[in-house]
Coordinates of N, CA and C in Angstrom, one line a residue:
M1 N -22.9 -32.8 6.8 CA -23.9 -31.7 6.9 C -23.8 -31.1 8.3
A2 N -23.7 -31.9 9.3 CA -23.6 -31.3 10.7 C -22.3 -30.4 10.8
G3 N -21.2 -30.9 10.2 CA -20.0 -30.1 10.3 C -20.1 -28.8 9.6
S4 N -20.9 -28.8 8.4 CA -21.1 -27.5 7.7 C -21.9 -26.6 8.5
S5 N -23.0 -27.1 9.2 CA -23.8 -26.2 10.0 C -23.1 -25.6 11.2
L6 N -22.2 -26.4 11.8 CA -21.4 -26.0 12.9 C -20.4 -24.8 12.4
W7 N -19.9 -25.0 11.2 CA -19.0 -24.0 10.7 C -19.7 -22.7 10.5
L8 N -21.0 -22.8 9.9 CA -21.8 -21.6 9.7 C -22.1 -20.9 11.0
V9 N -22.4 -21.7 12.0 CA -22.7 -21.1 13.3 C -21.5 -20.3 13.9
Q10 N -20.3 -20.9 13.8 CA -19.1 -20.3 14.2 C -18.8 -19.0 13.4
L11 N -19.1 -19.0 12.1 CA -18.9 -17.8 11.3 C -19.8 -16.7 11.7
A12 N -21.1 -17.1 12.0 CA -22.1 -16.1 12.4 C -21.7 -15.5 13.8
S13 N -21.1 -16.3 14.7 CA -20.7 -15.8 16.0 C -19.6 -14.8 15.9
L14 N -18.6 -15.1 15.0 CA -17.5 -14.2 14.8 C -18.0 -12.9 14.2
L15 N -19.0 -12.9 13.3 CA -19.5 -11.7 12.7 C -20.2 -10.8 13.8
V16 N -21.0 -11.5 14.7 CA -21.6 -10.8 15.8 C -20.6 -10.2 16.7
I17 N -19.6 -10.9 17.1 CA -18.5 -10.4 17.9 C -17.9 -9.2 17.3
G18 N -17.6 -9.3 16.0 CA -17.0 -8.2 15.3 C -17.9 -6.9 15.3
F19 N -19.2 -7.1 15.1 CA -20.1 -5.9 15.2 C -20.1 -5.3 16.6
V20 N -20.1 -6.2 17.6 CA -20.1 -5.7 19.0 C -18.9 -4.9 19.3
L21 N -17.7 -5.5 18.9 CA -16.5 -4.8 19.2 C -16.4 -3.5 18.4
G22 N -16.9 -3.5 17.2 CA -16.9 -2.3 16.4 C -17.7 -1.2 17.0
S23 N -18.7 -1.5 17.8 CA -19.5 -0.5 18.4 C -18.9 0.1 19.7
V24 N -17.9 -0.5 20.2 CA -17.2 0.0 21.4 C -16.4 1.3 21.1
E25 N -16.5 2.3 22.0 CA -15.8 3.5 21.8 C -14.3 3.2 22.0
A26 N -13.5 3.5 20.9 CA -12.1 3.1 20.9 C -11.2 4.2 21.4
S27 N -11.7 5.5 21.4 CA -10.8 6.6 21.7 C -11.1 7.1 23.1
L28 N -10.2 6.8 24.0 CA -10.4 7.2 25.4 C -10.1 8.7 25.6
G29 N -9.2 9.2 24.9 CA -8.8 10.6 25.1 C -9.9 11.6 24.8
D30 N -10.6 11.5 23.7 CA -11.6 12.5 23.4 C -12.9 12.4 24.2
T31 N -13.0 11.3 25.0 CA -14.1 11.2 25.9 C -13.8 11.7 27.3
D32 N -12.5 12.1 27.5 CA -12.1 12.7 28.8 C -12.7 14.0 29.0
L33 N -13.3 14.2 30.1 CA -14.0 15.5 30.4 C -13.1 16.7 30.4
Q34 N -11.9 16.5 31.0 CA -10.9 17.7 31.0 C -10.5 18.0 29.6
Y35 N -10.3 17.1 28.7 CA -10.0 17.3 27.4 C -11.1 18.1 26.7
R36 N -12.3 17.6 26.8 CA -13.5 18.3 26.2 C -13.6 19.7 26.7
T37 N -13.5 19.9 28.0 CA -13.6 21.2 28.6 C -12.5 22.2 28.0
C38 N -11.3 21.6 27.9 CA -10.2 22.4 27.3 C -10.5 22.9 25.9
V39 N -11.0 22.0 25.1 CA -11.3 22.3 23.7 C -12.4 23.4 23.6
E40 N -13.4 23.2 24.4 CA -14.5 24.2 24.4 C -14.0 25.6 24.9
E41 N -13.2 25.6 26.0 CA -12.7 26.9 26.5 C -11.7 27.5 25.4
C42 N -10.9 26.7 24.8 CA -10.0 27.2 23.8 C -10.7 27.9 22.6
Q43 N -11.8 27.2 22.2 CA -12.6 27.8 21.1 C -13.3 29.1 21.5
R44 N -13.6 29.2 22.8 CA -14.3 30.4 23.3 C -13.4 31.5 23.6
T45 N -12.2 31.2 24.2 CA -11.3 32.2 24.6 C -10.1 32.4 23.7
S46 N -9.9 31.6 22.7 CA -8.7 31.7 21.8 C -7.4 31.5 22.5
S47 N -7.4 30.7 23.6 CA -6.1 30.5 24.3 C -6.2 29.2 25.1
I48 N -5.0 28.7 25.4 CA -4.8 27.5 26.2 C -3.7 27.8 27.2
G49 N -4.0 28.2 28.4 CA -3.0 28.6 29.3 C -2.4 29.9 28.8
R50 N -1.0 29.9 28.5 CA -0.4 31.1 28.0 C -0.3 31.1 26.5
N51 N -0.7 30.0 25.8 CA -0.7 29.9 24.4 C -1.9 30.6 23.7
I52 N -1.7 31.5 22.8 CA -2.8 32.1 22.1 C -3.0 31.4 20.8
I53 N -4.2 31.0 20.5 CA -4.5 30.3 19.3 C -5.0 31.3 18.3
S54 N -4.2 31.7 17.4 CA -4.5 32.8 16.5 C -5.6 32.5 15.5
H55 N -5.7 31.2 15.2 CA -6.8 30.8 14.2 C -8.2 31.0 14.8
C56 N -8.3 31.0 16.1 CA -9.6 31.1 16.8 C -10.0 32.6 16.9
Q57 N -9.1 33.5 16.6 CA -9.5 34.9 16.7 C -10.1 35.5 15.4
F58 N -10.1 34.7 14.3 CA -10.6 35.1 13.0 C -11.6 34.1 12.5
P59 N -12.9 34.5 12.5 CA -13.9 33.5 12.2 C -13.8 33.0 10.8
E60 N -13.2 33.8 9.9 CA -13.1 33.3 8.5 C -12.1 32.1 8.3
N61 N -11.2 31.9 9.3 CA -10.3 30.8 9.3 C -10.9 29.5 9.7
N62 N -12.2 29.6 10.2 CA -12.8 28.4 10.8 C -13.7 27.7 9.8
S63 N -13.6 28.1 8.5 CA -14.6 27.6 7.5 C -14.2 26.1 7.2
T64 N -13.0 25.7 7.6 CA -12.6 24.3 7.3 C -12.8 23.3 8.4
S65 N -13.8 23.7 9.3 CA -14.0 22.8 10.5 C -14.5 21.5 10.0
A66 N -14.4 20.5 10.9 CA -14.8 19.1 10.5 C -16.3 19.0 10.3
E67 N -17.1 20.0 10.8 CA -18.6 19.9 10.7 C -19.1 20.5 9.4
S68 N -18.3 21.3 8.7 CA -18.8 21.9 7.5 C -18.7 21.0 6.3
S69 N -19.5 21.2 5.3 CA -19.5 20.3 4.1 C -18.3 20.6 3.3
W70 N -17.9 19.6 2.5 CA -16.6 19.7 1.8 C -16.8 20.7 0.7
Y71 N -18.0 20.9 0.1 CA -18.1 21.8 -1.0 C -18.2 23.3 -0.6
S72 N -18.4 23.5 0.7 CA -18.4 24.9 1.3 C -17.1 25.3 1.9
Q73 N -16.1 24.4 1.8 CA -14.8 24.7 2.4 C -13.9 25.4 1.4
E74 N -12.7 25.9 1.9 CA -11.7 26.5 1.0 C -11.1 25.4 0.1
P75 N -10.5 25.8 -1.0 CA -9.8 24.9 -1.9 C -8.8 24.0 -1.1
L76 N -8.7 22.8 -1.6 CA -7.9 21.8 -0.8 C -6.4 22.3 -0.6
Y77 N -5.8 22.9 -1.6 CA -4.5 23.4 -1.4 C -4.3 24.5 -0.4
M78 N -5.4 25.3 -0.2 CA -5.4 26.3 0.9 C -5.5 25.6 2.3
Q79 N -6.4 24.6 2.4 CA -6.6 23.9 3.6 C -5.3 23.2 4.0
W80 N -4.6 22.7 3.0 CA -3.3 21.9 3.2 C -2.3 22.8 3.9
K81 N -2.3 24.1 3.6 CA -1.3 25.0 4.1 C -1.7 25.6 5.5
Q82 N -3.0 25.6 5.7 CA -3.4 26.4 6.9 C -4.0 25.4 7.9
L83 N -3.9 25.8 9.2 CA -4.6 25.1 10.3 C -5.9 25.9 10.6
N84 N -6.7 25.4 11.5 CA -7.9 26.1 11.9 C -8.1 26.0 13.4
C85 N -9.1 26.7 13.8 CA -9.4 26.8 15.3 C -9.6 25.4 15.9
M86 N -10.4 24.6 15.3 CA -10.8 23.3 15.8 C -9.5 22.4 15.9
T87 N -8.8 22.3 14.8 CA -7.6 21.4 14.8 C -6.5 21.9 15.8
D88 N -6.3 23.2 15.9 CA -5.3 23.8 16.8 C -5.7 23.5 18.3
C89 N -7.0 23.7 18.6 CA -7.5 23.5 20.0 C -7.4 22.1 20.3
R90 N -7.8 21.2 19.4 CA -7.6 19.8 19.7 C -6.2 19.3 19.9
Y91 N -5.3 19.9 19.1 CA -3.9 19.5 19.2 C -3.3 19.9 20.5
Y92 N -3.4 21.2 20.8 CA -2.8 21.7 22.0 C -3.4 21.2 23.3
C93 N -4.7 21.0 23.3 CA -5.4 20.4 24.4 C -4.9 18.9 24.6
M94 N -4.7 18.2 23.5 CA -4.2 16.9 23.5 C -2.8 16.8 24.1
V95 N -1.9 17.8 23.7 CA -0.6 17.8 24.2 C -0.6 18.1 25.7
Q96 N -1.4 19.1 26.1 CA -1.5 19.4 27.5 C -2.0 18.2 28.4
R97 N -3.0 17.5 27.9 CA -3.5 16.4 28.7 C -2.5 15.2 28.7
E98 N -1.8 15.0 27.6 CA -0.8 14.0 27.6 C 0.4 14.3 28.6
E99 N 0.7 15.5 28.7 CA 1.8 15.9 29.6 C 1.3 15.7 31.1
E100 N 0.0 16.0 31.3 CA -0.5 15.7 32.6 C -0.6 14.2 32.9
R101 N -1.0 13.4 31.9 CA -1.1 12.0 32.1 C 0.3 11.4 32.3
Q102 N 1.3 11.9 31.6 CA 2.7 11.4 31.7 C 3.2 11.7 33.1
S103 N 2.9 12.9 33.6 CA 3.4 13.3 35.0 C 2.8 12.4 36.1
R104 N 1.7 11.8 35.8 CA 1.0 10.9 36.7 C 1.4 9.4 36.4
G105 N 2.2 9.2 35.5 CA 2.7 7.8 35.2 C 1.7 7.0 34.4
L106 N 0.8 7.7 33.6 CA -0.2 7.0 32.8 C 0.2 6.9 31.4
R107 N -0.2 5.9 30.7 CA 0.2 5.6 29.3 C -0.6 6.5 28.4
P108 N -0.1 6.8 27.2 CA -0.9 7.6 26.2 C -2.1 6.9 25.7
V109 N -3.1 7.7 25.4 CA -4.4 7.2 24.9 C -4.7 7.8 23.5
K110 N -5.6 7.2 22.8 CA -6.0 7.8 21.5 C -6.9 9.0 21.6
Y111 N -6.9 9.9 20.7 CA -7.8 11.0 20.6 C -8.4 11.0 19.2
H112 N -9.7 10.9 19.2 CA -10.4 10.9 17.9 C -9.9 9.8 17.0
G113 N -9.6 8.7 17.6 CA -9.2 7.5 16.8 C -7.7 7.5 16.4
K114 N -6.9 8.4 16.9 CA -5.5 8.5 16.6 C -4.6 8.7 17.8
W115 N -3.4 8.2 17.7 CA -2.5 8.3 18.8 C -1.9 9.8 18.9
P116 N -1.5 10.2 20.0 CA -1.1 11.6 20.2 C 0.3 11.9 19.6
F117 N 0.5 12.0 18.3 CA 1.8 12.3 17.7 C 2.0 13.8 17.7
I118 N 3.3 14.2 17.7 CA 3.7 15.5 17.7 C 3.7 16.1 16.3
R119 N 3.1 17.2 16.1 CA 3.0 17.8 14.8 C 4.3 18.4 14.3
V120 N 4.7 18.2 13.0 CA 5.9 18.8 12.4 C 5.5 19.5 11.2
S121 N 5.7 20.9 11.2 CA 5.3 21.7 10.1 C 3.9 21.4 9.6
V122 N 3.7 21.2 8.3 CA 2.3 20.9 7.8 C 2.0 19.4 8.1
F123 N 2.9 18.6 8.5 CA 2.6 17.2 8.8 C 2.0 17.0 10.2
Q124 N 0.7 16.7 10.2 CA 0.1 16.6 11.5 C 0.5 15.3 12.2
E125 N 0.7 14.3 11.5 CA 1.2 13.0 12.1 C 2.3 12.4 11.2
P126 N 3.5 13.0 11.3 CA 4.5 12.6 10.4 C 4.9 11.1 10.5
L127 N 4.9 10.5 11.7 CA 5.2 9.1 11.8 C 4.2 8.2 11.1
S128 N 2.9 8.5 11.4 CA 1.8 7.7 10.8 C 1.8 7.9 9.3
A129 N 2.0 9.1 8.8 CA 2.1 9.3 7.4 C 3.2 8.5 6.7
A130 N 4.4 8.5 7.4 CA 5.5 7.7 6.9 C 5.2 6.2 6.9
L131 N 4.6 5.7 8.0 CA 4.3 4.3 8.0 C 3.3 3.9 7.0
S132 N 2.3 4.8 6.8 CA 1.3 4.5 5.7 C 1.9 4.4 4.4
A133 N 2.9 5.4 4.1 CA 3.6 5.4 2.8 C 4.4 4.1 2.6
I134 N 5.0 3.6 3.7 CA 5.8 2.4 3.7 C 4.9 1.2 3.4
N135 N 3.7 1.2 4.0 CA 2.7 0.1 3.7 C 2.3 0.2 2.3
L136 N 2.1 1.4 1.7 CA 1.7 1.5 0.3 C 2.8 0.9 -0.6
L137 N 4.1 1.2 -0.3 CA 5.2 0.7 -1.0 C 5.2 -0.8 -1.0
M138 N 5.0 -1.4 0.2 CA 5.1 -2.8 0.4 C 4.0 -3.5 -0.4
H139 N 2.8 -2.9 -0.4 CA 1.7 -3.5 -1.1 C 1.9 -3.4 -2.6
F140 N 2.5 -2.3 -3.1 CA 2.8 -2.2 -4.5 C 3.8 -3.2 -4.9
T141 N 4.9 -3.4 -4.1 CA 5.9 -4.4 -4.4 C 5.3 -5.8 -4.4
G142 N 4.4 -6.1 -3.5 CA 3.8 -7.4 -3.5 C 2.9 -7.6 -4.7
W143 N 2.1 -6.6 -5.0 CA 1.3 -6.7 -6.2 C 2.1 -6.9 -7.5
L144 N 3.2 -6.1 -7.6 CA 4.0 -6.2 -8.8 C 4.7 -7.6 -8.9
S145 N 5.1 -8.2 -7.8 CA 5.7 -9.5 -7.8 C 4.6 -10.6 -8.2
F146 N 3.4 -10.4 -7.6 CA 2.3 -11.4 -8.0 C 2.0 -11.2 -9.5
F147 N 1.9 -10.0 -10.0 CA 1.6 -9.8 -11.4 C 2.6 -10.4 -12.3
L148 N 3.9 -10.3 -12.0 CA 5.0 -10.9 -12.9 C 5.0 -12.4 -12.8
Q149 N 4.6 -12.9 -11.6 CA 4.7 -14.3 -11.3 C 3.6 -15.0 -12.2
V150 N 2.3 -14.5 -12.1 CA 1.2 -15.2 -12.8 C 1.2 -14.9 -14.3
N151 N 1.8 -13.8 -14.7 CA 1.7 -13.5 -16.1 C 2.9 -13.8 -17.0
Y152 N 4.1 -13.9 -16.3 CA 5.3 -14.1 -17.1 C 6.1 -15.3 -16.7
R153 N 5.9 -15.8 -15.5 CA 6.7 -16.9 -15.0 C 6.0 -18.2 -15.0
L154 N 4.6 -18.1 -15.0 CA 3.8 -19.3 -15.0 C 3.1 -19.5 -16.4
P155 N 2.8 -20.7 -16.8 CA 2.2 -20.9 -18.1 C 0.8 -20.3 -18.2
L156 N 0.3 -19.8 -19.3 CA -1.0 -19.3 -19.5 C -1.9 -20.3 -20.3
R157 N -3.2 -20.1 -20.2 CA -4.1 -21.0 -21.0 C -3.8 -20.7 -22.5
P158 N -3.6 -21.7 -23.3 CA -3.3 -21.5 -24.7 C -4.4 -20.9 -25.5
Q159 N -5.7 -21.1 -25.2 CA -6.8 -20.5 -26.0 C -7.0 -19.1 -25.6
T160 N -7.1 -18.8 -24.3 CA -7.5 -17.4 -23.9 C -6.3 -16.6 -23.4
K161 N -5.2 -17.2 -23.2 CA -4.0 -16.5 -22.7 C -4.2 -15.9 -21.3
R162 N -5.1 -16.5 -20.6 CA -5.4 -16.1 -19.2 C -4.7 -17.1 -18.3
T163 N -4.5 -16.7 -17.0 CA -3.8 -17.5 -16.1 C -4.6 -18.7 -15.7
Y164 N -3.9 -19.8 -15.3 CA -4.6 -21.0 -14.8 C -5.2 -20.7 -13.4
Y165 N -4.6 -19.8 -12.7 CA -5.0 -19.5 -11.3 C -6.4 -18.8 -11.3
E166 N -7.4 -19.4 -10.8 CA -8.8 -18.9 -10.9 C -9.0 -17.6 -10.1
Y167 N -8.1 -17.2 -9.2 CA -8.4 -16.0 -8.4 C -7.5 -14.8 -8.7
T168 N -6.9 -14.9 -9.9 CA -6.0 -13.8 -10.3 C -6.6 -12.4 -10.3
G169 N -7.8 -12.4 -10.9 CA -8.5 -11.1 -11.0 C -8.9 -10.6 -9.6
L170 N -9.4 -11.5 -8.8 CA -9.8 -11.1 -7.4 C -8.6 -10.5 -6.6
W171 N -7.4 -11.1 -6.8 CA -6.3 -10.6 -6.0 C -5.8 -9.2 -6.6
H172 N -6.0 -9.0 -7.9 CA -5.6 -7.7 -8.5 C -6.5 -6.6 -7.9
I173 N -7.8 -6.9 -7.8 CA -8.7 -6.0 -7.2 C -8.3 -5.7 -5.7
Y174 N -8.0 -6.7 -5.0 CA -7.6 -6.6 -3.6 C -6.3 -5.7 -3.5
A175 N -5.4 -5.9 -4.4 CA -4.2 -5.1 -4.4 C -4.5 -3.6 -4.7
I176 N -5.4 -3.3 -5.7 CA -5.7 -2.0 -6.0 C -6.4 -1.3 -4.8
L177 N -7.3 -2.0 -4.2 CA -8.0 -1.4 -3.0 C -7.1 -1.2 -1.8
S178 N -6.1 -2.1 -1.7 CA -5.1 -2.0 -0.6 C -4.2 -0.7 -0.8
M179 N -3.7 -0.6 -2.0 CA -2.9 0.6 -2.3 C -3.7 1.9 -2.2
N180 N -4.9 1.8 -2.7 CA -5.8 3.0 -2.5 C -6.0 3.4 -1.1
A181 N -6.2 2.4 -0.2 CA -6.4 2.7 1.2 C -5.2 3.3 1.9
W182 N -4.0 2.7 1.6 CA -2.8 3.2 2.2 C -2.4 4.5 1.6
F183 N -2.7 4.8 0.4 CA -2.4 6.1 -0.2 C -3.2 7.2 0.5
F184 N -4.5 7.0 0.7 CA -5.3 8.0 1.3 C -5.1 8.1 2.8
S185 N -4.6 6.9 3.4 CA -4.2 7.0 4.8 C -3.0 7.9 5.0
S186 N -2.0 7.8 4.1 CA -0.8 8.7 4.2 C -1.2 10.2 4.0
I187 N -2.2 10.4 3.1 CA -2.6 11.8 2.9 C -3.4 12.3 4.1
F188 N -4.2 11.5 4.7 CA -5.0 11.9 5.8 C -4.2 12.2 7.0
H189 N -3.1 11.4 7.3 CA -2.2 11.6 8.4 C -1.3 12.8 8.2
T190 N -1.2 13.2 6.9 CA -0.4 14.4 6.7 C -1.2 15.7 7.0
R191 N -2.5 15.7 6.5 CA -3.4 16.8 6.7 C -4.8 16.3 7.0
D192 N -5.2 16.4 8.2 CA -6.6 16.0 8.7 C -7.6 17.0 8.4
I193 N -8.3 16.9 7.3 CA -9.4 17.8 7.0 C -10.6 16.9 6.6
D194 N -11.8 17.5 6.4 CA -13.0 16.8 6.2 C -12.9 15.9 5.0
L195 N -12.4 16.4 3.9 CA -12.3 15.6 2.7 C -11.3 14.4 2.8
T196 N -10.1 14.6 3.3 CA -9.1 13.6 3.5 C -9.6 12.5 4.5
E197 N -10.3 13.0 5.5 CA -10.8 12.0 6.5 C -11.8 11.1 5.9
K198 N -12.7 11.6 5.1 CA -13.8 10.8 4.4 C -13.1 9.9 3.4
L199 N -12.2 10.3 2.7 CA -11.5 9.5 1.7 C -10.8 8.3 2.4
D200 N -10.1 8.7 3.5 CA -9.4 7.6 4.2 C -10.3 6.5 4.8
Y201 N -11.3 6.9 5.5 CA -12.2 6.0 6.1 C -13.1 5.2 5.1
S202 N -13.5 5.9 4.0 CA -14.2 5.2 3.0 C -13.4 4.2 2.3
S203 N -12.1 4.5 2.0 CA -11.2 3.5 1.4 C -10.9 2.4 2.3
A204 N -10.8 2.6 3.6 CA -10.6 1.5 4.6 C -11.8 0.6 4.7
V205 N -13.0 1.2 4.7 CA -14.2 0.4 4.8 C -14.3 -0.5 3.5
A206 N -14.1 0.1 2.3 CA -14.1 -0.6 1.1 C -13.2 -1.8 1.1
L207 N -11.9 -1.6 1.6 CA -10.9 -2.7 1.7 C -11.4 -3.8 2.6
L208 N -11.9 -3.4 3.8 CA -12.3 -4.4 4.8 C -13.5 -5.2 4.2
G209 N -14.5 -4.6 3.5 CA -15.6 -5.3 3.0 C -15.1 -6.3 1.9
Y210 N -14.3 -5.8 1.0 CA -13.8 -6.7 0.0 C -12.9 -7.8 0.5
S211 N -12.2 -7.5 1.6 CA -11.4 -8.6 2.2 C -12.2 -9.7 2.8
L212 N -13.4 -9.3 3.3 CA -14.3 -10.3 3.8 C -14.9 -11.1 2.7
I213 N -15.2 -10.5 1.6 CA -15.7 -11.2 0.4 C -14.7 -12.2 -0.1
L214 N -13.5 -11.7 -0.2 CA -12.4 -12.6 -0.8 C -12.1 -13.7 0.2
S215 N -12.1 -13.5 1.5 CA -11.8 -14.6 2.4 C -12.9 -15.6 2.4
L216 N -14.1 -15.3 2.2 CA -15.2 -16.2 2.1 C -15.1 -17.0 0.8
I217 N -14.8 -16.4 -0.3 CA -14.7 -17.0 -1.6 C -13.5 -18.0 -1.6
R218 N -12.4 -17.6 -1.0 CA -11.2 -18.5 -0.9 C -11.4 -19.7 0.1
T219 N -12.1 -19.4 1.2 CA -12.3 -20.4 2.2 C -13.2 -21.5 1.7
F220 N -14.3 -21.1 1.0 CA -15.2 -22.1 0.4 C -14.8 -22.6 -1.0
N221 N -13.7 -22.0 -1.5 CA -13.1 -22.4 -2.8 C -14.2 -22.2 -3.9
V222 N -14.8 -21.0 -3.9 CA -15.9 -20.7 -4.9 C -15.3 -20.3 -6.2
K223 N -15.6 -21.1 -7.3 CA -15.1 -20.8 -8.6 C -16.2 -20.4 -9.6
D224 N -17.4 -20.7 -9.3 CA -18.6 -20.4 -10.1 C -18.9 -18.9 -10.0
E225 N -19.0 -18.2 -11.1 CA -19.3 -16.7 -11.1 C -20.6 -16.4 -10.4
A226 N -21.6 -17.2 -10.7 CA -22.9 -16.9 -10.0 C -22.9 -17.0 -8.5
T227 N -22.2 -18.0 -8.1 CA -22.1 -18.2 -6.6 C -21.2 -17.1 -6.0
R228 N -20.2 -16.7 -6.7 CA -19.4 -15.6 -6.2 C -20.3 -14.3 -6.0
V229 N -21.2 -14.1 -7.0 CA -22.1 -12.9 -6.9 C -23.0 -13.0 -5.7
M230 N -23.5 -14.3 -5.4 CA -24.3 -14.5 -4.2 C -23.6 -14.2 -2.9
F231 N -22.3 -14.6 -2.9 CA -21.5 -14.3 -1.7 C -21.3 -12.8 -1.5
A232 N -21.0 -12.1 -2.7 CA -20.6 -10.7 -2.6 C -21.7 -9.7 -2.5
A233 N -22.9 -10.0 -3.0 CA -23.9 -9.0 -3.1 C -24.4 -8.4 -1.8
P234 N -24.7 -9.2 -0.7 CA -25.1 -8.6 0.5 C -24.0 -7.8 1.2
I235 N -22.8 -8.3 1.1 CA -21.7 -7.6 1.7 C -21.4 -6.3 1.0
L236 N -21.5 -6.3 -0.3 CA -21.3 -5.1 -1.1 C -22.4 -4.1 -0.8
A237 N -23.6 -4.5 -0.6 CA -24.7 -3.6 -0.3 C -24.5 -3.0 1.1
F238 N -24.0 -3.8 2.1 CA -23.8 -3.2 3.4 C -22.6 -2.2 3.4
V239 N -21.6 -2.6 2.7 CA -20.4 -1.7 2.6 C -20.7 -0.4 1.9
T240 N -21.5 -0.5 0.8 CA -21.9 0.7 0.1 C -22.8 1.6 0.9
T241 N -23.7 1.0 1.6 CA -24.6 1.8 2.5 C -23.8 2.5 3.6
H242 N -22.8 1.7 4.2 CA -22.0 2.3 5.3 C -21.1 3.5 4.8
I243 N -20.6 3.3 3.6 CA -19.7 4.4 3.0 C -20.6 5.7 2.8
L244 N -21.8 5.5 2.3 CA -22.7 6.6 2.0 C -23.1 7.2 3.4
Y245 N -23.3 6.4 4.4 CA -23.6 6.9 5.7 C -22.5 7.8 6.3
L246 N -21.2 7.3 6.1 CA -20.1 8.0 6.7 C -19.9 9.4 5.9
N247 N -20.2 9.4 4.6 CA -19.9 10.6 3.8 C -21.0 11.6 3.9
F248 N -22.3 11.1 4.0 CA -23.4 12.1 3.8 C -24.3 12.2 5.0
Y249 N -24.1 11.4 6.1 CA -24.9 11.5 7.2 C -24.2 11.8 8.5
D250 N -23.2 10.9 8.9 CA -22.6 11.1 10.2 C -21.2 10.5 10.2
L251 N -20.2 11.3 10.4 CA -18.8 10.8 10.6 C -18.3 11.6 11.8
D252 N -18.8 11.3 13.0 CA -18.6 12.1 14.2 C -17.9 11.3 15.3
Y253 N -16.7 11.7 15.7 CA -15.9 11.1 16.7 C -16.1 11.7 18.1
G254 N -16.9 12.7 18.1 CA -17.2 13.4 19.4 C -18.0 12.5 20.3

């Protein structure tokens, strides 16, 4: 009994530490005063040094800013092909600040939660998009291997034709959520717009929440369906609330 109480205290401590770490500002670049000033001046003057930002000269091109609602923006295929004033200013100010930091011997920092990658054509972060696609492929390969193993290489229950492994369904759900998260991650790193950003972070939050549920169920070896629901219900409620918060209230990295 004492050992069980100690384990619960340790688990609670880890959760508290996780929430504290999650509240820490992770992106040092976009909190930099010079970077913020550069973005503001760029949007106001349509230029960064000798570079003219054409998208800032036409107000109609700014309808896809991160602050506008998804239903009031241009069609997705139009946003995919075009940049806008906000994204251009952030990109060129980031490049300028990183050149200054490099000249002073400083290491790169994140901007708005992302590393300062060089843009290639319509691919805003080609390396991140490629790595996300590789992660998607690896998760698909792993899920396919697991599916073939439990359904065709191991014996099934004679009455129900279901697997003997009690957690098969849970791992299938985990695989689907993982592939969904990496799919939208690759899309988001290809083109960063309001819709793809929300899909990416919502998918990631859903995966993290389900991973916590699955880890608890496996750690305590929970096989009873009612007990599984008791484990999952509060976490599902929190994750759902957080996803609604990100999509309909505030998703601001400023």
